Coordinates of C-alpha atoms in Angstrom, one line a residue:
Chain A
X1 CA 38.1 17.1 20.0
X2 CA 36.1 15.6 17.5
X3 CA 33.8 12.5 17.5
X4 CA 33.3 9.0 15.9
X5 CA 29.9 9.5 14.0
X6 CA 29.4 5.7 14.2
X7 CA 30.1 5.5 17.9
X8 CA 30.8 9.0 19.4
X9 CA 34.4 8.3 20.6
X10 CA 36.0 11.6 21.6
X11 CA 38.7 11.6 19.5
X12 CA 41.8 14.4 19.3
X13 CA 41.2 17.3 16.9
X14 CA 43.8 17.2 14.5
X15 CA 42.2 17.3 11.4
X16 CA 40.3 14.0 10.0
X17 CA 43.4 11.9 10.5
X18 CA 42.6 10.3 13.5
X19 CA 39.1 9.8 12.7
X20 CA 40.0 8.2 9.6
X21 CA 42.6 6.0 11.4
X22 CA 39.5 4.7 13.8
X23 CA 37.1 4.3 11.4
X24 CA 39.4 1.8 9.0
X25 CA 40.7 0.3 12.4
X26 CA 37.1 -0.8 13.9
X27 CA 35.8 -1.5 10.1
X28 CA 38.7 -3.5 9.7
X29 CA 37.2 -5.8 12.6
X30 CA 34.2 -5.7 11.1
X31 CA 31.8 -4.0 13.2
X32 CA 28.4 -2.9 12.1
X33 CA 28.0 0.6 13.2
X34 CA 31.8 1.3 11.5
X35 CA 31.1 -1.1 8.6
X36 CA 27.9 0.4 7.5
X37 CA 28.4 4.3 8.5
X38 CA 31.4 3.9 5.7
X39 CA 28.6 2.2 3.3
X40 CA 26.4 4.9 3.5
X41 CA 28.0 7.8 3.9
X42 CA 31.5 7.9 2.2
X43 CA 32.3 4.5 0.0
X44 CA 30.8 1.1 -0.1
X45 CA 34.6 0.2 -1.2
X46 CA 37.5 0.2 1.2
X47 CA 39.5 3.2 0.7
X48 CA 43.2 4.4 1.6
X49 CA 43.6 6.7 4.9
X50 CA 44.6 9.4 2.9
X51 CA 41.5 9.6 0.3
X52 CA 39.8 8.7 3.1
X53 CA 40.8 11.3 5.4
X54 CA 39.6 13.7 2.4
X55 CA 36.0 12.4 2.0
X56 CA 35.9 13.3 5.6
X57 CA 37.0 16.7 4.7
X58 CA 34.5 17.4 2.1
X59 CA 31.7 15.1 4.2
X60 CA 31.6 17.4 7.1
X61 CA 32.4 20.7 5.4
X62 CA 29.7 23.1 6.2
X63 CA 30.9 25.5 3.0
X64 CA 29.2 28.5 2.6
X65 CA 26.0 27.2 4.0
X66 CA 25.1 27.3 7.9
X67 CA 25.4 24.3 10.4
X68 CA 21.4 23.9 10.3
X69 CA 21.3 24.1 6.6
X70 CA 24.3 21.0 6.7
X71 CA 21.8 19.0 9.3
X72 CA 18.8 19.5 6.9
X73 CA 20.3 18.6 4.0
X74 CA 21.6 15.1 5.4
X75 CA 18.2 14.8 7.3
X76 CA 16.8 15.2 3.3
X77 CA 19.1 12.2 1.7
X78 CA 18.6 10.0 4.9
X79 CA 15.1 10.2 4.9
X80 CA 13.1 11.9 1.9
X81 CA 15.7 11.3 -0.5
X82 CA 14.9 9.2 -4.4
X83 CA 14.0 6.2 -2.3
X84 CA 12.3 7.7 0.8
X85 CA 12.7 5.6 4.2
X86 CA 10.2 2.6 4.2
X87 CA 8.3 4.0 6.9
X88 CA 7.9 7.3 5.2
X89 CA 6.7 5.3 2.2
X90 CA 4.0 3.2 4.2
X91 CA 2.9 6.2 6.3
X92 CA 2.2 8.3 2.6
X93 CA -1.7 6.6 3.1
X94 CA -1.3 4.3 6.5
X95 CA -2.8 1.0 7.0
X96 CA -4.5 0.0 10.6
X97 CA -0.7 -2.0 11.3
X98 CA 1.6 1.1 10.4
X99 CA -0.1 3.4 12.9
X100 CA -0.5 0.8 15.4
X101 CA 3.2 0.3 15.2
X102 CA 4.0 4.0 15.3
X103 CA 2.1 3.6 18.9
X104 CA 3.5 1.1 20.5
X105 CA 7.1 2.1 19.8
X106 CA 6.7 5.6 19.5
X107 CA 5.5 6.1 22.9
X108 CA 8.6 4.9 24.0
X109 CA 10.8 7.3 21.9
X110 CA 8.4 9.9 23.9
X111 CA 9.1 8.9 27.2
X112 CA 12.6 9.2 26.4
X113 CA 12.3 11.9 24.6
X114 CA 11.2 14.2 27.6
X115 CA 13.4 12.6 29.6
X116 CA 16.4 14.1 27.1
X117 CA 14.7 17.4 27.4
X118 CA 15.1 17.4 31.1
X119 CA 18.9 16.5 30.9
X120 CA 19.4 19.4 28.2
X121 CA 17.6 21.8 30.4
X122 CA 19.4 20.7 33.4
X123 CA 23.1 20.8 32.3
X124 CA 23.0 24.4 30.1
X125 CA 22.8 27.9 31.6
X126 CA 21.5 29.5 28.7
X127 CA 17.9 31.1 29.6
X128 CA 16.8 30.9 26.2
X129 CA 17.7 27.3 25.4
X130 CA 15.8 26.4 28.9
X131 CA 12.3 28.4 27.6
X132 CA 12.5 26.4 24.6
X133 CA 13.2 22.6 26.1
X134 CA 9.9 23.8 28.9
X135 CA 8.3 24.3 25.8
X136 CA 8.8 20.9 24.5
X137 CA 8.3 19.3 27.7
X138 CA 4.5 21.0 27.8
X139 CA 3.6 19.9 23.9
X140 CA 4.7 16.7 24.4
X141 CA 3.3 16.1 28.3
X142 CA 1.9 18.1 30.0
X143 CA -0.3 20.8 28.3
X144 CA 0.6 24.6 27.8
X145 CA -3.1 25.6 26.5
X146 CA -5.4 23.8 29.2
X147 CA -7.5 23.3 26.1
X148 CA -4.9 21.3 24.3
X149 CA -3.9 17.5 24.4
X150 CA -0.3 16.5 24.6
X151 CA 1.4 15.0 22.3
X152 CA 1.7 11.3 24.0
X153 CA -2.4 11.7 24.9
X154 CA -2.8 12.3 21.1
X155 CA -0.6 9.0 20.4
X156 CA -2.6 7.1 22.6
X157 CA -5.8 8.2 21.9
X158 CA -4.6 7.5 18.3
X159 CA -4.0 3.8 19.2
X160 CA -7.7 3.4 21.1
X161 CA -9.2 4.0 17.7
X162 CA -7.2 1.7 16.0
X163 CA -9.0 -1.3 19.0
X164 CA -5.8 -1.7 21.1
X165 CA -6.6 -0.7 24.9
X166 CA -4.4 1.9 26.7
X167 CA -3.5 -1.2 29.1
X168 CA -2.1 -3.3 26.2
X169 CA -0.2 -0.1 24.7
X170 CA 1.2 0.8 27.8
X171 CA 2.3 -3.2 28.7
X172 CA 4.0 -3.2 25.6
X173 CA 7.5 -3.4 25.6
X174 CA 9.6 -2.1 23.0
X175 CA 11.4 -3.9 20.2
X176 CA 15.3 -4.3 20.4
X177 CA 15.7 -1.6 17.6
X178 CA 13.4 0.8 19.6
X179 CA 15.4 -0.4 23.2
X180 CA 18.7 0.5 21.6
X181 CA 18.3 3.1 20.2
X182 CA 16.5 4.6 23.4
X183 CA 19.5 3.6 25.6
X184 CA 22.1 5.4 22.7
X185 CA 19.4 8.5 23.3
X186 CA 20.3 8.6 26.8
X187 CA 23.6 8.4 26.5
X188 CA 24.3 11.1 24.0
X189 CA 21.5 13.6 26.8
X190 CA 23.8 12.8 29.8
X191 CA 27.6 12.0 28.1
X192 CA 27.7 14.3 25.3
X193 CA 27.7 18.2 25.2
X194 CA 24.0 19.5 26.1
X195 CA 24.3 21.5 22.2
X196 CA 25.3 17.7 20.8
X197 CA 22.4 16.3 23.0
X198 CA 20.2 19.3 21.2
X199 CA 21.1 18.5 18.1
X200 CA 20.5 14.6 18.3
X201 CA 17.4 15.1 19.9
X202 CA 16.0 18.3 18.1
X203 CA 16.6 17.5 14.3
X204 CA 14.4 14.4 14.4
X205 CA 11.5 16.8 14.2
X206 CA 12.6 17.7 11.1
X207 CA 10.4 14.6 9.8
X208 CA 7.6 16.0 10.0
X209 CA 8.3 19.0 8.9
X210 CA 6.0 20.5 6.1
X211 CA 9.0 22.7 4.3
X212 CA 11.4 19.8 3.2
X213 CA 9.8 19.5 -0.1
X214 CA 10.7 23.2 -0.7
X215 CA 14.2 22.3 0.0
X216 CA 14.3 19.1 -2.0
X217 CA 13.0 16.2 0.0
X218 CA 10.7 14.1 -2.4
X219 CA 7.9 13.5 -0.4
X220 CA 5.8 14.9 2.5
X221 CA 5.8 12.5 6.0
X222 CA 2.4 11.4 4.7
X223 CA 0.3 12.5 2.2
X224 CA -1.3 15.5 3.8
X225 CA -4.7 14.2 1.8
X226 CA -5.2 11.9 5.0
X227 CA -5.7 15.0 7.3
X228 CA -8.9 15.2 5.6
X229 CA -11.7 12.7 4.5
X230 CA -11.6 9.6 6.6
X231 CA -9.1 7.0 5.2
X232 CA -7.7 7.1 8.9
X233 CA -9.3 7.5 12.1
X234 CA -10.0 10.6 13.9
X235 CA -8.0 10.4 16.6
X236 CA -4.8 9.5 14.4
X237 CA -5.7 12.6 12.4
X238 CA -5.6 14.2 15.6
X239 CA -2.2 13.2 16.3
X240 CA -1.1 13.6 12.6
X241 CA -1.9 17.3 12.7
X242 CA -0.2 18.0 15.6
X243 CA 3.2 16.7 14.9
X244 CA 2.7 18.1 11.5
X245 CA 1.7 21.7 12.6
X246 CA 3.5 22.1 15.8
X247 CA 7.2 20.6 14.4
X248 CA 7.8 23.1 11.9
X249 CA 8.6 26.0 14.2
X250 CA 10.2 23.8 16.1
X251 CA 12.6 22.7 14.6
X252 CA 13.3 25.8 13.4
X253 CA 14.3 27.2 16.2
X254 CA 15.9 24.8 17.9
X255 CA 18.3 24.7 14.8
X256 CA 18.8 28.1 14.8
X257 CA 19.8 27.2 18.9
X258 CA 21.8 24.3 18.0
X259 CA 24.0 26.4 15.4
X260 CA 24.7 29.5 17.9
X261 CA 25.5 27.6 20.7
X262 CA 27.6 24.8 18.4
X263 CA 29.8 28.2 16.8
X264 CA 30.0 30.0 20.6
X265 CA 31.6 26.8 22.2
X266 CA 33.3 25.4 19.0
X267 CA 31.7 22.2 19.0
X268 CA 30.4 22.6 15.4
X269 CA 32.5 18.9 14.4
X270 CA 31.4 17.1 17.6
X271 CA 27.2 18.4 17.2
X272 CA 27.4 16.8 13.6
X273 CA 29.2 13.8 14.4
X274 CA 26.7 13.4 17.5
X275 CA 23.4 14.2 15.1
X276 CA 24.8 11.8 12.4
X277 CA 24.6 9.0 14.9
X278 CA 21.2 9.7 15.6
X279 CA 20.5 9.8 12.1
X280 CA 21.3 6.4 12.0
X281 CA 19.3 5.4 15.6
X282 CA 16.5 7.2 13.9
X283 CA 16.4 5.0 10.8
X284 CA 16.7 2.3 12.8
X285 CA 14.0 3.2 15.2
X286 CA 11.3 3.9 12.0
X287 CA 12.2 0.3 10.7
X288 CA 11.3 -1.3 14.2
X289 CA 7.8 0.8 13.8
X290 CA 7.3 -0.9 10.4
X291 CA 8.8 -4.4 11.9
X292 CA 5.7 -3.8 15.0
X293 CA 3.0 -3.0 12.3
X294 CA 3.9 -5.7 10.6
X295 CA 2.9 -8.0 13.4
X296 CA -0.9 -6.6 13.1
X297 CA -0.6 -7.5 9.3
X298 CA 0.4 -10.8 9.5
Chain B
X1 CA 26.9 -20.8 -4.5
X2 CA 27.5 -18.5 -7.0
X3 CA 27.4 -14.7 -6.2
X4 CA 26.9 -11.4 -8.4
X5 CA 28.8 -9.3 -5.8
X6 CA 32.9 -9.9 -5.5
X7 CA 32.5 -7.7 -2.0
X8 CA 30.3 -8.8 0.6
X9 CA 28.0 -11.5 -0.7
X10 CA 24.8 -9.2 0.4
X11 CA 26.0 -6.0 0.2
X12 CA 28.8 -5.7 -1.6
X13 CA 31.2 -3.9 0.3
X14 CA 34.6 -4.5 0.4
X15 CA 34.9 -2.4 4.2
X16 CA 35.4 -5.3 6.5
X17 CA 36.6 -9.1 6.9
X18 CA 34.7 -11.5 7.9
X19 CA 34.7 -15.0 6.5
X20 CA 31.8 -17.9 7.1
X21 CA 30.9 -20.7 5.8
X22 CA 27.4 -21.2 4.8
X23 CA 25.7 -23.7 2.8
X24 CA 29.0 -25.5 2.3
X25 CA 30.7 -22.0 0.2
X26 CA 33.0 -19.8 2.2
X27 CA 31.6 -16.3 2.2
X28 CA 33.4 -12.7 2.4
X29 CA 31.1 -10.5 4.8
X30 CA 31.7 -6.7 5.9
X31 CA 30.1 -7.0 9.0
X32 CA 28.7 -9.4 11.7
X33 CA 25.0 -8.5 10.6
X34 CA 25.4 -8.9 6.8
X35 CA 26.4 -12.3 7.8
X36 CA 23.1 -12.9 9.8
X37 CA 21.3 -11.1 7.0
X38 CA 22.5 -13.7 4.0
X39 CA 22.0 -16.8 6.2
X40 CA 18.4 -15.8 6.8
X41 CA 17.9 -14.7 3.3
X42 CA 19.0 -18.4 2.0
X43 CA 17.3 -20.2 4.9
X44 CA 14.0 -19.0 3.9
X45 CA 14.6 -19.6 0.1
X46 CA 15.7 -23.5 0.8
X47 CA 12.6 -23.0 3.4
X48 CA 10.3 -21.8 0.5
X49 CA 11.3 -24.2 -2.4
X50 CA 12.7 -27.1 -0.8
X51 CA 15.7 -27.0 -2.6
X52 CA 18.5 -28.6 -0.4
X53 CA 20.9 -26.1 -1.9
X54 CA 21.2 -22.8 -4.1
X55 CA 23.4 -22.5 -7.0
X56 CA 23.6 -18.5 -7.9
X57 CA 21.9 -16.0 -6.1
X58 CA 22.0 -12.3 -7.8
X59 CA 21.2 -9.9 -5.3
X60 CA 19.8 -6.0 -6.1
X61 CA 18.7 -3.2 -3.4
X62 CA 20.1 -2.2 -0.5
X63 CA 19.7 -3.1 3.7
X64 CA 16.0 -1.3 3.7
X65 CA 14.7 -3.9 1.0
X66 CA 16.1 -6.0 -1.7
X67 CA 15.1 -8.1 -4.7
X68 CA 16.4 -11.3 -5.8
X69 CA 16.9 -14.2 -7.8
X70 CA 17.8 -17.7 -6.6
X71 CA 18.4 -20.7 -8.8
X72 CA 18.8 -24.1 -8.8
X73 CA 19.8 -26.0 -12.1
X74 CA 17.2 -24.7 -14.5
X75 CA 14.8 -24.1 -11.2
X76 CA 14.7 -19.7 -10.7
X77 CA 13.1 -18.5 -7.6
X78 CA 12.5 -14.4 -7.3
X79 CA 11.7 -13.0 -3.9
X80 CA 11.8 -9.4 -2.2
X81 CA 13.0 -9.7 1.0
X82 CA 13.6 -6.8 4.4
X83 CA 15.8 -7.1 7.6
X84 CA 15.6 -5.5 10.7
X85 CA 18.4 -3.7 11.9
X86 CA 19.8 -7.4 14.0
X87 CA 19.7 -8.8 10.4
X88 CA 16.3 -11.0 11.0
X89 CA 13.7 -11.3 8.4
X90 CA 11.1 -8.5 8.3
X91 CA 9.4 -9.0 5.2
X92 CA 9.9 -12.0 2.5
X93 CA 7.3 -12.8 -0.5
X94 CA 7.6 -13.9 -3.8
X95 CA 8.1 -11.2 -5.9
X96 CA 5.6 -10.1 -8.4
X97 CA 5.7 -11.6 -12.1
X98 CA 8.2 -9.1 -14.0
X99 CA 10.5 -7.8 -11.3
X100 CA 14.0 -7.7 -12.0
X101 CA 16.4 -9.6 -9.3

């Protein structure tokens, strides 16, 4: 079996053929996930099933390079590429509106994003893959050194300092982007594979992660100058660090998981289908951050 | 109206097939949210000049941000303009003296 990357539709493993023959079908009526994972990834010009069928080919060929190394490398082009995402560009030195709009959606990504963890933990047997989701679950929620704040504490402390009470944060509801993408998160933790789920979930912390320049991304998450001096407030330096200290082991690992587990069960095909449509939830997910900032800058 | 692309009229992709009318032209689109995008993008320019309709429009950039150039007869508006990802505006303004469409 392989997967749609556009809409993770099992689909029979018999090369790319009938991958290519869904994706020119469900372009072919037009629809936007189809439409623009064409655009961006293989050709913004309609192309025959055959050289079609061998973009795919190529596309998701890992080469001599591992299955992690294939994620990162995407993660780079998507994100951090010539033209970074517009959110990475407007987080390089933050105004008052970008952080507030990483709050108010992001602590909805967080309360899925537990809630993910939970469903990975809950449908694999491997010990080790368990440790490491506990682990996550602590950082992000609960606390695994008493003197340490989780991660969702951080955000909101992060969003105090910027004037917006914990009561308004909290009554916030998400944008559409954020909503939809949330709901496509869920699915992927309780339809898909729990490695898929992994990968979907996991190689999002590759944003912050401080090695990407080494490996060609063109620009840090922000400007690591803002850790320092006081351009931002305390508390969103506070939250800052963490994700930029804590995320690089992290992700790490959990690649390192993702790419075991993926080979042992053969699901290599289906865990990059499933973590190229989080790619794109991501992306969308960052815009609706800029979209709720805006709304402070107005 | 009179287009740069020969694909999509805002994106330029010939994935696709979707046909609207919009501001009296019939218009190729790949998808349902290009659509949205480009009747946005020329309500807020009409919006913003008070023409009552656009001749050319050349369109540059991609769905994250993109920079333009609308005229009228010998009138020529430039403006940078940013969707969401359900095609509504996120960000329009003049753009700054200089800047290539």
């Amino acid at each position: 079996m392989v997967r749609c990357p556009a809409c993770l539709l099992p689909l029979p493993k018999r090369g790319f053929q009938p991958l290519a023959e869904h994706l020119i079908a469900r372009a072919g009526e037009s629809d936007p996930d189809h439409v623009r994972w064409l655009n961006q990834n293989l050709s913004r010009s309609r192309i025959a099933s055959e050289e079609l069928v061998r973009r795919l080919e190529q596309y998701f060929d890992l080469g001599e390079r591992s299955l992690g190394d294939w994620i990162t490398r995407r993660f780079i082009a998507k994100f951090f590429g010539e033209v970074p995402h517009p959110f990475v560009l407007a987080l390089q030195h933050p105004s008052r509106g970008t952080l507030l709009g990483y709050v108010l959606e992001h602590q909805h990504f967080l309360r899925q994003w537990v809630r993910s963890c939970a469903y990975i933990m809950a449908r694999t047997d491997e010990p080790e893959v368990v440790r490491y989701e506990l682990e996550n679950l602590l950082v992000e929620f609960g606390t695994k050194d008493p003197a340490a704040t989780a991660h969702y504490e951080l955000l909101l402390r992060m969003g105090e300092s910027l004037g917006v009470s914990r009561a308004e944060i909290l009554a916030t509801p998400p944008l559409p982007a954020t909503r939809r993408a949330i709901a496509e998160w869920n699915r992927i933790a309780t339809e898909t594979d729990w490695v898929e789920a992994m990968a979907a979930l996991h190689a999002l912390e590759l944003i912050a992660h401080r090695d990407l320049v080494r490996e060609g991304a063109t620009v840090h998450y922000f400007d690591p100058s803002i850790l320092e001096g006081d351009t931002i407030t305390p508390a969103s330096r506070a939250f800052l660090r963490e994700g930029y200290e804590a995320d690089l082991e992290h992700a790490s690992e959990a690649l390192g998981l993702i790419e075991r587990f993926a080979r042992a069960s053969g699901r290599e095909e289906e865990v990059q289908a499933t973590f190229l449509r989080s790619l794109d939830l991501f992306d969308d997910y960052l815009i609706a951050r800029l979209e709720r900032g805006e709304q402070f800058e107005a | 109206m009179k287009l740069n692309y020969r694909g999509c009229a805002i994106c330029d992709s010939t994935w696709g097939d979707l046909r609207e009318e919009v501001d009296g032209t019939r218009l190729f689109f790949c998808c349902s949210i290009c659509a949205i995008q480009f009747r946005h993008l020329v309500e807020r320019v009409k919006a913003r000049t008070g023409w009552d309709r656009i001749d050319a429009l050349e369109i540059a950039g991609d769905r994250r941000g993109r920079a333009c150039v609308a005229t009228r007869g010998d009138r020529e508006f430039r403006f940078e303009i940013a969707f969401n990802s359900d095609g509504e505006v996120r960000r329009f303004r003049p753009a700054p003296a200089g800047v290539p469409g």
